[in-house]
Amino acid sequence: MSEEIVVQITDLHKNYGDLEVLKGIDLTVRRGEKVVVLGPSGSGKSTMLRCINALEDADSGSIKVSGQEITDRKININKVREHLGMVFQRFNLWPHKTVLENVMLGQMVVSGKSKEEAEKRAHETLARVGLADKADQYPVRLSGGQQQRVAIARTLAMDPKVILFDEPTSALDPELVGEVLAVMKSLAEEGMTMIVVTHEITFAREVADRVIFMDGGVIVEQGSPEEVLVNPKEARTRAFLKRVL
Ligand code: ADP
Ligand code: MG
């Protein structure tokens, strides 16, 4: 793991009206680090990722991505987003575009690449997720697992510094979960920086450098998979693990 800090969150607070959703989050992620975030529904995991991606405005605190303060209104958020990949539970592919076009689009519209460049890169990343032969298909012809792998290829094509995954396998039929986790694992092995919200404890154990347990808008506990998953210190962590394991 490198010393270079890719994401640095300091005392992040976020409210929706009277509801305090994030109550002071501190998190530092270094280049190449794999962080898995666990926690019950409603604990603020998605909100934290959405703040990192500036899909939500923080109420207070600081979020730096590659040293750039994203809560600063003077910065160009689209520039910052070029370095941030995001993979959601729902893949949001364009139904009337082919798989190849889906992977090309962001590269051309957001990064301003030429059609030829975008196409070349799209073929590369589709091969990397094992879908080279699906380039000319429409998303509806693919399984959910394949569609999610297209979404990952689309993100990879942007050459992000970090990829944020928000429950990427939660919407999939159980038999399709493994192929998506396998792709994520291979990215991890190649050194991609990743923040992954998931309930897949086996994935956390095998892939995470660090596991974070969130509850009620705070990080309750964090450490190695061994520390958090096998020997949790906090009662709230133990209660959660008992429910999901
Ligand atoms: P998690 O991803 O851990 O399940 P979320 O970050 O989605 O949790 O939600 C945390 C809390 O914030 C929940 O109580 C949820 O209902 C609330 N919340 C999330 N998004 C909004 C929103 N856009 N408006 C109002 N409340 C929201
Ligand atoms: Mg969520």
PDB file of C-alpha atoms and ligand atoms in Angstrom:
ATOM      1  CA  MET A   1       0.000   0.000   0.000  1.00  0.00           C
ATOM      2  CA  SER A   2       1.214   3.485  -0.859  1.00  0.00           C
ATOM      3  CA  GLU A   3       1.441   6.495   1.454  1.00  0.00           C
ATOM      4  CA  GLU A   4      -0.496   8.578  -1.070  1.00  0.00           C
ATOM      5  CA  ILE A   5      -3.886   9.534   0.347  1.00  0.00           C
ATOM      6  CA  VAL A   6      -6.708   9.186  -2.174  1.00  0.00           C
ATOM      7  CA  VAL A   7      -9.697   9.988   0.044  1.00  0.00           C
ATOM      8  CA  GLN A   8      -9.568  11.914   3.285  1.00  0.00           C
ATOM      9  CA  ILE A   9     -12.716  12.644   5.245  1.00  0.00           C
ATOM     10  CA  THR A  10     -12.559  14.779   8.370  1.00  0.00           C
ATOM     11  CA  ASP A  11     -15.462  15.290  10.792  1.00  0.00           C
ATOM     12  CA  LEU A  12     -18.124  14.901   8.118  1.00  0.00           C
ATOM     13  CA  HIS A  13     -21.642  15.812   9.150  1.00  0.00           C
ATOM     14  CA  LYS A  14     -24.763  15.413   7.031  1.00  0.00           C
ATOM     15  CA  ASN A  15     -28.386  16.048   7.963  1.00  0.00           C
ATOM     16  CA  TYR A  16     -31.640  15.595   6.110  1.00  0.00           C
ATOM     17  CA  GLY A  17     -33.846  18.179   7.774  1.00  0.00           C
ATOM     18  CA  ASP A  18     -33.935  17.233  11.457  1.00  0.00           C
ATOM     19  CA  LEU A  19     -32.421  13.818  10.803  1.00  0.00           C
ATOM     20  CA  GLU A  20     -28.729  13.653  11.633  1.00  0.00           C
ATOM     21  CA  VAL A  21     -27.439  10.991   9.262  1.00  0.00           C
ATOM     22  CA  LEU A  22     -23.655  11.397   9.506  1.00  0.00           C
ATOM     23  CA  LYS A  23     -22.404  12.518  12.913  1.00  0.00           C
ATOM     24  CA  GLY A  24     -18.710  13.136  12.433  1.00  0.00           C
ATOM     25  CA  ILE A  25     -17.045  10.641  10.097  1.00  0.00           C
ATOM     26  CA  ASP A  26     -13.241  10.471   9.841  1.00  0.00           C
ATOM     27  CA  LEU A  27     -11.774   8.224   7.180  1.00  0.00           C
ATOM     28  CA  THR A  28      -8.451   8.085   5.335  1.00  0.00           C
ATOM     29  CA  VAL A  29      -7.989   5.788   2.347  1.00  0.00           C
ATOM     30  CA  ARG A  30      -4.574   5.334   0.750  1.00  0.00           C
ATOM     31  CA  ARG A  31      -3.750   4.335  -2.797  1.00  0.00           C
ATOM     32  CA  GLY A  32      -4.248   0.615  -3.290  1.00  0.00           C
ATOM     33  CA  GLU A  33      -6.237   0.203  -0.106  1.00  0.00           C
ATOM     34  CA  LYS A  34      -9.408  -1.914  -0.007  1.00  0.00           C
ATOM     35  CA  VAL A  35     -11.900  -0.710   2.577  1.00  0.00           C
ATOM     36  CA  VAL A  36     -15.102  -2.648   3.199  1.00  0.00           C
ATOM     37  CA  VAL A  37     -17.927  -0.811   4.982  1.00  0.00           C
ATOM     38  CA  LEU A  38     -20.491  -2.826   6.916  1.00  0.00           C
ATOM     39  CA  GLY A  39     -23.471  -1.673   8.914  1.00  0.00           C
ATOM     40  CA  PRO A  40     -27.205  -2.013   9.326  1.00  0.00           C
ATOM     41  CA  SER A  41     -29.656  -0.448   6.933  1.00  0.00           C
ATOM     42  CA  GLY A  42     -30.045   3.279   7.596  1.00  0.00           C
ATOM     43  CA  SER A  43     -26.647   3.671   9.263  1.00  0.00           C
ATOM     44  CA  GLY A  44     -25.481   6.216   6.667  1.00  0.00           C
ATOM     45  CA  LYS A  45     -23.256   4.089   4.408  1.00  0.00           C
ATOM     46  CA  SER A  46     -24.785   5.254   1.124  1.00  0.00           C
ATOM     47  CA  THR A  47     -24.912   8.832   2.327  1.00  0.00           C
ATOM     48  CA  MET A  48     -21.191   8.721   3.079  1.00  0.00           C
ATOM     49  CA  LEU A  49     -20.407   7.423  -0.433  1.00  0.00           C
ATOM     50  CA  ARG A  50     -22.729  10.001  -1.979  1.00  0.00           C
ATOM     51  CA  CYS A  51     -20.935  12.771  -0.088  1.00  0.00           C
ATOM     52  CA  ILE A  52     -17.550  11.527  -1.358  1.00  0.00           C
ATOM     53  CA  ASN A  53     -18.936  11.655  -4.877  1.00  0.00           C
ATOM     54  CA  ALA A  54     -20.540  15.064  -4.240  1.00  0.00           C
ATOM     55  CA  LEU A  55     -23.954  13.680  -5.094  1.00  0.00           C
ATOM     56  CA  GLU A  56     -24.858  15.107  -1.683  1.00  0.00           C
ATOM     57  CA  ASP A  57     -23.548  18.291  -0.083  1.00  0.00           C
ATOM     58  CA  ALA A  58     -21.953  17.865   3.316  1.00  0.00           C
ATOM     59  CA  ASP A  59     -23.268  20.104   6.111  1.00  0.00           C
ATOM     60  CA  SER A  60     -19.822  20.425   7.643  1.00  0.00           C
ATOM     61  CA  GLY A  61     -16.440  18.803   7.626  1.00  0.00           C
ATOM     62  CA  SER A  62     -13.945  18.194   4.887  1.00  0.00           C
ATOM     63  CA  ILE A  63     -13.695  15.670   2.063  1.00  0.00           C
ATOM     64  CA  LYS A  64     -10.532  15.591   0.000  1.00  0.00           C
ATOM     65  CA  VAL A  65     -10.167  13.453  -3.110  1.00  0.00           C
ATOM     66  CA  SER A  66      -6.581  13.330  -4.348  1.00  0.00           C
ATOM     67  CA  GLY A  67      -5.922  16.401  -2.224  1.00  0.00           C
ATOM     68  CA  GLN A  68      -8.796  18.428  -3.715  1.00  0.00           C
ATOM     69  CA  GLU A  69     -11.342  19.763  -1.227  1.00  0.00           C
ATOM     70  CA  ILE A  70     -14.627  18.773  -2.856  1.00  0.00           C
ATOM     71  CA  THR A  71     -16.823  20.733  -0.458  1.00  0.00           C
ATOM     72  CA  ASP A  72     -15.179  23.883  -1.808  1.00  0.00           C
ATOM     73  CA  ARG A  73     -17.722  25.444  -4.167  1.00  0.00           C
ATOM     74  CA  LYS A  74     -14.981  26.956  -6.307  1.00  0.00           C
ATOM     75  CA  ILE A  75     -13.666  23.626  -7.542  1.00  0.00           C
ATOM     76  CA  ASN A  76     -14.908  21.931 -10.687  1.00  0.00           C
ATOM     77  CA  ILE A  77     -16.707  18.871  -9.365  1.00  0.00           C
ATOM     78  CA  ASN A  78     -16.770  17.204 -12.775  1.00  0.00           C
ATOM     79  CA  LYS A  79     -12.980  17.211 -12.764  1.00  0.00           C
ATOM     80  CA  VAL A  80     -12.968  15.508  -9.364  1.00  0.00           C
ATOM     81  CA  ARG A  81     -15.605  12.994 -10.464  1.00  0.00           C
ATOM     82  CA  GLU A  82     -13.359  11.896 -13.323  1.00  0.00           C
ATOM     83  CA  HIS A  83     -11.186  10.261 -10.664  1.00  0.00           C
ATOM     84  CA  LEU A  84     -14.094   8.690  -8.798  1.00  0.00           C
ATOM     85  CA  GLY A  85     -15.784   5.576 -10.064  1.00  0.00           C
ATOM     86  CA  MET A  86     -19.130   4.628  -8.609  1.00  0.00           C
ATOM     87  CA  VAL A  87     -20.928   1.308  -8.926  1.00  0.00           C
ATOM     88  CA  PHE A  88     -24.463   1.193  -7.570  1.00  0.00           C
ATOM     89  CA  GLN A  89     -26.859  -1.554  -6.612  1.00  0.00           C
ATOM     90  CA  ARG A  90     -28.812  -0.674  -9.776  1.00  0.00           C
ATOM     91  CA  PHE A  91     -26.595  -0.658 -12.825  1.00  0.00           C
ATOM     92  CA  ASN A  92     -28.388   2.109 -14.777  1.00  0.00           C
ATOM     93  CA  LEU A  93     -27.260   1.055 -18.233  1.00  0.00           C
ATOM     94  CA  TRP A  94     -28.791   2.807 -21.229  1.00  0.00           C
ATOM     95  CA  PRO A  95     -31.306   0.283 -22.600  1.00  0.00           C
ATOM     96  CA  HIS A  96     -31.231   1.556 -26.175  1.00  0.00           C
ATOM     97  CA  LYS A  97     -27.456   1.510 -26.451  1.00  0.00           C
ATOM     98  CA  THR A  98     -25.285  -1.546 -26.901  1.00  0.00           C
ATOM     99  CA  VAL A  99     -22.948  -2.761 -24.203  1.00  0.00           C
ATOM    100  CA  LEU A 100     -20.015  -1.238 -26.096  1.00  0.00           C
ATOM    101  CA  GLU A 101     -21.783   2.120 -26.467  1.00  0.00           C
ATOM    102  CA  ASN A 102     -22.672   2.085 -22.771  1.00  0.00           C
ATOM    103  CA  VAL A 103     -18.985   1.751 -21.897  1.00  0.00           C
ATOM    104  CA  MET A 104     -17.936   4.373 -24.478  1.00  0.00           C
ATOM    105  CA  LEU A 105     -20.404   7.119 -23.600  1.00  0.00           C
ATOM    106  CA  GLY A 106     -18.936   8.519 -20.382  1.00  0.00           C
ATOM    107  CA  GLN A 107     -15.451   8.466 -21.842  1.00  0.00           C
ATOM    108  CA  MET A 108     -16.574  10.700 -24.705  1.00  0.00           C
ATOM    109  CA  VAL A 109     -19.012  12.970 -22.844  1.00  0.00           C
ATOM    110  CA  VAL A 110     -17.151  13.376 -19.542  1.00  0.00           C
ATOM    111  CA  SER A 111     -13.503  12.839 -20.489  1.00  0.00           C
ATOM    112  CA  GLY A 112     -13.742  14.185 -24.046  1.00  0.00           C
ATOM    113  CA  LYS A 113     -12.069  11.175 -25.624  1.00  0.00           C
ATOM    114  CA  SER A 114     -12.402  10.522 -29.341  1.00  0.00           C
ATOM    115  CA  LYS A 115     -14.724   7.760 -30.531  1.00  0.00           C
ATOM    116  CA  GLU A 116     -11.750   5.615 -31.529  1.00  0.00           C
ATOM    117  CA  GLU A 117     -10.015   5.991 -28.168  1.00  0.00           C
ATOM    118  CA  ALA A 118     -13.231   5.315 -26.262  1.00  0.00           C
ATOM    119  CA  GLU A 119     -13.973   2.233 -28.343  1.00  0.00           C
ATOM    120  CA  LYS A 120     -10.502   0.805 -27.841  1.00  0.00           C
ATOM    121  CA  ARG A 121     -10.674   1.320 -24.092  1.00  0.00           C
ATOM    122  CA  ALA A 122     -14.212  -0.106 -23.939  1.00  0.00           C
ATOM    123  CA  HIS A 123     -13.064  -3.324 -25.610  1.00  0.00           C
ATOM    124  CA  GLU A 124     -10.200  -3.567 -23.106  1.00  0.00           C
ATOM    125  CA  THR A 125     -12.357  -3.123 -20.028  1.00  0.00           C
ATOM    126  CA  LEU A 126     -15.108  -5.426 -21.316  1.00  0.00           C
ATOM    127  CA  ALA A 127     -12.440  -8.094 -21.792  1.00  0.00           C
ATOM    128  CA  ARG A 128     -11.241  -7.465 -18.276  1.00  0.00           C
ATOM    129  CA  VAL A 129     -14.679  -8.212 -16.797  1.00  0.00           C
ATOM    130  CA  GLY A 130     -15.049 -11.272 -19.041  1.00  0.00           C
ATOM    131  CA  LEU A 131     -17.586  -9.814 -21.474  1.00  0.00           C
ATOM    132  CA  ALA A 132     -15.576  -9.309 -24.679  1.00  0.00           C
ATOM    133  CA  ASP A 133     -18.157 -11.355 -26.580  1.00  0.00           C
ATOM    134  CA  LYS A 134     -21.122  -9.212 -25.408  1.00  0.00           C
ATOM    135  CA  ALA A 135     -19.983  -5.867 -26.854  1.00  0.00           C
ATOM    136  CA  ASP A 136     -22.729  -5.709 -29.481  1.00  0.00           C
ATOM    137  CA  GLN A 137     -25.577  -6.963 -27.305  1.00  0.00           C
ATOM    138  CA  TYR A 138     -28.222  -4.762 -25.709  1.00  0.00           C
ATOM    139  CA  PRO A 139     -28.307  -4.765 -21.885  1.00  0.00           C
ATOM    140  CA  VAL A 140     -31.738  -6.430 -21.731  1.00  0.00           C
ATOM    141  CA  ARG A 141     -30.219  -9.568 -23.275  1.00  0.00           C
ATOM    142  CA  LEU A 142     -27.734  -9.871 -20.393  1.00  0.00           C
ATOM    143  CA  SER A 143     -28.198 -11.358 -16.936  1.00  0.00           C
ATOM    144  CA  GLY A 144     -28.106  -9.040 -13.924  1.00  0.00           C
ATOM    145  CA  GLY A 145     -24.603 -10.229 -13.105  1.00  0.00           C
ATOM    146  CA  GLN A 146     -23.425  -9.475 -16.626  1.00  0.00           C
ATOM    147  CA  GLN A 147     -25.105  -6.058 -16.540  1.00  0.00           C
ATOM    148  CA  GLN A 148     -23.326  -5.240 -13.294  1.00  0.00           C
ATOM    149  CA  ARG A 149     -20.022  -6.318 -14.878  1.00  0.00           C
ATOM    150  CA  VAL A 150     -20.747  -3.915 -17.768  1.00  0.00           C
ATOM    151  CA  ALA A 151     -21.294  -1.178 -15.187  1.00  0.00           C
ATOM    152  CA  ILE A 152     -17.899  -2.045 -13.679  1.00  0.00           C
ATOM    153  CA  ALA A 153     -16.286  -1.986 -17.158  1.00  0.00           C
ATOM    154  CA  ARG A 154     -17.886   1.427 -17.750  1.00  0.00           C
ATOM    155  CA  THR A 155     -16.370   2.702 -14.519  1.00  0.00           C
ATOM    156  CA  LEU A 156     -12.943   1.189 -15.229  1.00  0.00           C
ATOM    157  CA  ALA A 157     -12.885   2.807 -18.651  1.00  0.00           C
ATOM    158  CA  MET A 158     -12.707   6.189 -16.910  1.00  0.00           C
ATOM    159  CA  ASP A 159      -9.440   5.158 -15.193  1.00  0.00           C
ATOM    160  CA  PRO A 160     -10.640   6.162 -11.724  1.00  0.00           C
ATOM    161  CA  LYS A 161      -8.259   6.593  -8.805  1.00  0.00           C
ATOM    162  CA  VAL A 162     -10.813   5.012  -6.515  1.00  0.00           C
ATOM    163  CA  ILE A 163     -14.024   3.072  -7.064  1.00  0.00           C
ATOM    164  CA  LEU A 164     -16.919   3.395  -4.636  1.00  0.00           C
ATOM    165  CA  PHE A 165     -19.198   0.353  -4.632  1.00  0.00           C
ATOM    166  CA  ASP A 166     -22.619   0.666  -2.982  1.00  0.00           C
ATOM    167  CA  GLU A 167     -24.018  -2.830  -2.396  1.00  0.00           C
ATOM    168  CA  PRO A 168     -23.136  -3.922  -5.938  1.00  0.00           C
ATOM    169  CA  THR A 169     -24.551  -7.424  -5.515  1.00  0.00           C
ATOM    170  CA  SER A 170     -27.653  -6.712  -3.417  1.00  0.00           C
ATOM    171  CA  ALA A 171     -30.045  -6.571  -6.368  1.00  0.00           C
ATOM    172  CA  LEU A 172     -28.764  -9.792  -7.931  1.00  0.00           C
ATOM    173  CA  ASP A 173     -30.160 -13.293  -7.790  1.00  0.00           C
ATOM    174  CA  PRO A 174     -27.941 -15.337  -5.453  1.00  0.00           C
ATOM    175  CA  GLU A 175     -26.439 -17.430  -8.253  1.00  0.00           C
ATOM    176  CA  LEU A 176     -25.160 -14.261 -10.003  1.00  0.00           C
ATOM    177  CA  VAL A 177     -23.433 -12.709  -7.000  1.00  0.00           C
ATOM    178  CA  GLY A 178     -20.245 -14.763  -7.331  1.00  0.00           C
ATOM    179  CA  GLU A 179     -19.286 -13.592 -10.828  1.00  0.00           C
ATOM    180  CA  VAL A 180     -19.497  -9.926  -9.774  1.00  0.00           C
ATOM    181  CA  LEU A 181     -17.529 -10.515  -6.571  1.00  0.00           C
ATOM    182  CA  ALA A 182     -14.898 -12.383  -8.624  1.00  0.00           C
ATOM    183  CA  VAL A 183     -14.414  -9.354 -10.879  1.00  0.00           C
ATOM    184  CA  MET A 184     -14.173  -7.064  -7.839  1.00  0.00           C
ATOM    185  CA  LYS A 185     -11.650  -9.408  -6.269  1.00  0.00           C
ATOM    186  CA  SER A 186      -9.506  -9.369  -9.389  1.00  0.00           C
ATOM    187  CA  LEU A 187      -9.545  -5.562  -9.395  1.00  0.00           C
ATOM    188  CA  ALA A 188      -8.479  -5.624  -5.772  1.00  0.00           C
ATOM    189  CA  GLU A 189      -5.607  -7.965  -6.585  1.00  0.00           C
ATOM    190  CA  GLU A 190      -4.462  -5.597  -9.326  1.00  0.00           C
ATOM    191  CA  GLY A 191      -4.172  -2.807  -6.774  1.00  0.00           C
ATOM    192  CA  MET A 192      -7.319  -0.764  -7.391  1.00  0.00           C
ATOM    193  CA  THR A 193      -8.289   1.533  -4.518  1.00  0.00           C
ATOM    194  CA  MET A 194     -11.783   0.553  -3.440  1.00  0.00           C
ATOM    195  CA  ILE A 195     -14.401   1.506  -0.874  1.00  0.00           C
ATOM    196  CA  VAL A 196     -17.017  -1.231  -0.857  1.00  0.00           C
ATOM    197  CA  VAL A 197     -20.319  -1.162   1.018  1.00  0.00           C
ATOM    198  CA  THR A 198     -21.526  -4.745   1.123  1.00  0.00           C
ATOM    199  CA  HIS A 199     -23.092  -7.414   3.290  1.00  0.00           C
ATOM    200  CA  GLU A 200     -20.829 -10.073   1.769  1.00  0.00           C
ATOM    201  CA  ILE A 201     -18.791 -10.998   4.822  1.00  0.00           C
ATOM    202  CA  THR A 202     -16.692 -13.581   2.974  1.00  0.00           C
ATOM    203  CA  PHE A 203     -15.651 -10.920   0.472  1.00  0.00           C
ATOM    204  CA  ALA A 204     -14.764  -8.598   3.351  1.00  0.00           C
ATOM    205  CA  ARG A 205     -12.674 -11.286   4.996  1.00  0.00           C
ATOM    206  CA  GLU A 206     -10.814 -12.196   1.803  1.00  0.00           C
ATOM    207  CA  VAL A 207     -10.335  -8.812   0.174  1.00  0.00           C
ATOM    208  CA  ALA A 208     -10.426  -5.995   2.727  1.00  0.00           C
ATOM    209  CA  ASP A 209      -7.304  -4.380   4.098  1.00  0.00           C
ATOM    210  CA  ARG A 210      -9.616  -2.674   6.530  1.00  0.00           C
ATOM    211  CA  VAL A 211     -13.186  -3.291   7.642  1.00  0.00           C
ATOM    212  CA  ILE A 212     -15.315  -0.450   8.939  1.00  0.00           C
ATOM    213  CA  PHE A 213     -18.475  -0.988  10.941  1.00  0.00           C
ATOM    214  CA  MET A 214     -20.924   1.928  10.846  1.00  0.00           C
ATOM    215  CA  ASP A 215     -24.026   2.351  12.938  1.00  0.00           C
ATOM    216  CA  GLY A 216     -26.186   5.395  13.606  1.00  0.00           C
ATOM    217  CA  GLY A 217     -24.068   7.727  11.491  1.00  0.00           C
ATOM    218  CA  VAL A 218     -20.733   7.023  13.171  1.00  0.00           C
ATOM    219  CA  ILE A 219     -17.859   4.620  12.609  1.00  0.00           C
ATOM    220  CA  VAL A 220     -18.284   2.343  15.606  1.00  0.00           C
ATOM    221  CA  GLU A 221     -15.235   0.218  14.981  1.00  0.00           C
ATOM    222  CA  GLN A 222     -12.580  -0.401  12.344  1.00  0.00           C
ATOM    223  CA  GLY A 223      -9.567  -2.597  11.845  1.00  0.00           C
ATOM    224  CA  SER A 224      -8.305  -5.626   9.965  1.00  0.00           C
ATOM    225  CA  PRO A 225     -10.879  -8.248   8.928  1.00  0.00           C
ATOM    226  CA  GLU A 226      -9.543 -10.389  11.771  1.00  0.00           C
ATOM    227  CA  GLU A 227     -10.044  -7.592  14.309  1.00  0.00           C
ATOM    228  CA  VAL A 228     -13.529  -6.535  13.244  1.00  0.00           C
ATOM    229  CA  LEU A 229     -15.053  -9.779  11.958  1.00  0.00           C
ATOM    230  CA  VAL A 230     -13.476 -12.337  14.252  1.00  0.00           C
ATOM    231  CA  ASN A 231     -12.730 -10.392  17.440  1.00  0.00           C
ATOM    232  CA  PRO A 232     -15.007  -7.342  17.425  1.00  0.00           C
ATOM    233  CA  LYS A 233     -14.584  -5.107  20.474  1.00  0.00           C
ATOM    234  CA  GLU A 234     -17.934  -3.363  20.380  1.00  0.00           C
ATOM    235  CA  ALA A 235     -21.250  -4.923  21.385  1.00  0.00           C
ATOM    236  CA  ARG A 236     -22.991  -3.255  18.422  1.00  0.00           C
ATOM    237  CA  THR A 237     -20.562  -4.895  15.989  1.00  0.00           C
ATOM    238  CA  ARG A 238     -21.045  -8.288  17.598  1.00  0.00           C
ATOM    239  CA  ALA A 239     -24.843  -7.949  17.463  1.00  0.00           C
ATOM    240  CA  PHE A 240     -24.709  -7.003  13.769  1.00  0.00           C
ATOM    241  CA  LEU A 241     -22.393  -9.869  12.836  1.00  0.00           C
ATOM    242  CA  LYS A 242     -24.603 -12.326  14.676  1.00  0.00           C
ATOM    243  CA  ARG A 243     -27.499 -11.220  12.478  1.00  0.00           C
ATOM    244  CA  VAL A 244     -25.695 -11.382   9.108  1.00  0.00           C
ATOM    245  CA  LEU A 245     -23.473 -14.434   9.572  1.00  0.00           C
TER     246      LEU A 245
HETATM  247  P1  ADP B   1     -27.534   2.980   4.498  1.00  0.00           P
HETATM  248  O1  ADP B   1     -26.943   3.109   3.131  1.00  0.00           O
HETATM  249  O2  ADP B   1     -26.535   2.672   5.555  1.00  0.00           O
HETATM  250  O3  ADP B   1     -28.685   2.010   4.523  1.00  0.00           O
HETATM  251  P2  ADP B   1     -28.449   5.678   4.036  1.00  0.00           P
HETATM  252  O4  ADP B   1     -27.229   6.491   3.941  1.00  0.00           O
HETATM  253  O5  ADP B   1     -29.136   5.303   2.777  1.00  0.00           O
HETATM  254  O6  ADP B   1     -28.150   4.378   4.918  1.00  0.00           O
HETATM  255  O7  ADP B   1     -29.529   6.420   4.920  1.00  0.00           O
HETATM  256  C1  ADP B   1     -29.243   6.920   6.212  1.00  0.00           C
HETATM  257  C2  ADP B   1     -30.473   7.624   6.749  1.00  0.00           C
HETATM  258  O8  ADP B   1     -30.736   8.771   5.972  1.00  0.00           O
HETATM  259  C3  ADP B   1     -31.744   6.787   6.715  1.00  0.00           C
HETATM  260  O9  ADP B   1     -32.490   7.072   7.862  1.00  0.00           O
HETATM  261  C4  ADP B   1     -32.456   7.294   5.482  1.00  0.00           C
HETATM  262  O10 ADP B   1     -33.843   7.127   5.602  1.00  0.00           O
HETATM  263  C5  ADP B   1     -32.050   8.743   5.458  1.00  0.00           C
HETATM  264  N1  ADP B   1     -32.000   9.312   4.100  1.00  0.00           N
HETATM  265  C6  ADP B   1     -31.212   8.873   3.096  1.00  0.00           C
HETATM  266  N2  ADP B   1     -31.357   9.636   1.986  1.00  0.00           N
HETATM  267  C7  ADP B   1     -32.288  10.561   2.295  1.00  0.00           C
HETATM  268  C8  ADP B   1     -32.896  11.666   1.583  1.00  0.00           C
HETATM  269  N3  ADP B   1     -32.543  11.942   0.316  1.00  0.00           N
HETATM  270  N4  ADP B   1     -33.787  12.404   2.241  1.00  0.00           N
HETATM  271  C9  ADP B   1     -34.127  12.145   3.526  1.00  0.00           C
HETATM  272  N5  ADP B   1     -33.604  11.144   4.265  1.00  0.00           N
HETATM  273  C10 ADP B   1     -32.699  10.359   3.656  1.00  0.00           C
HETATM  274 MG    MG B   2     -27.325   2.080   1.374  1.00  0.00          MG
END
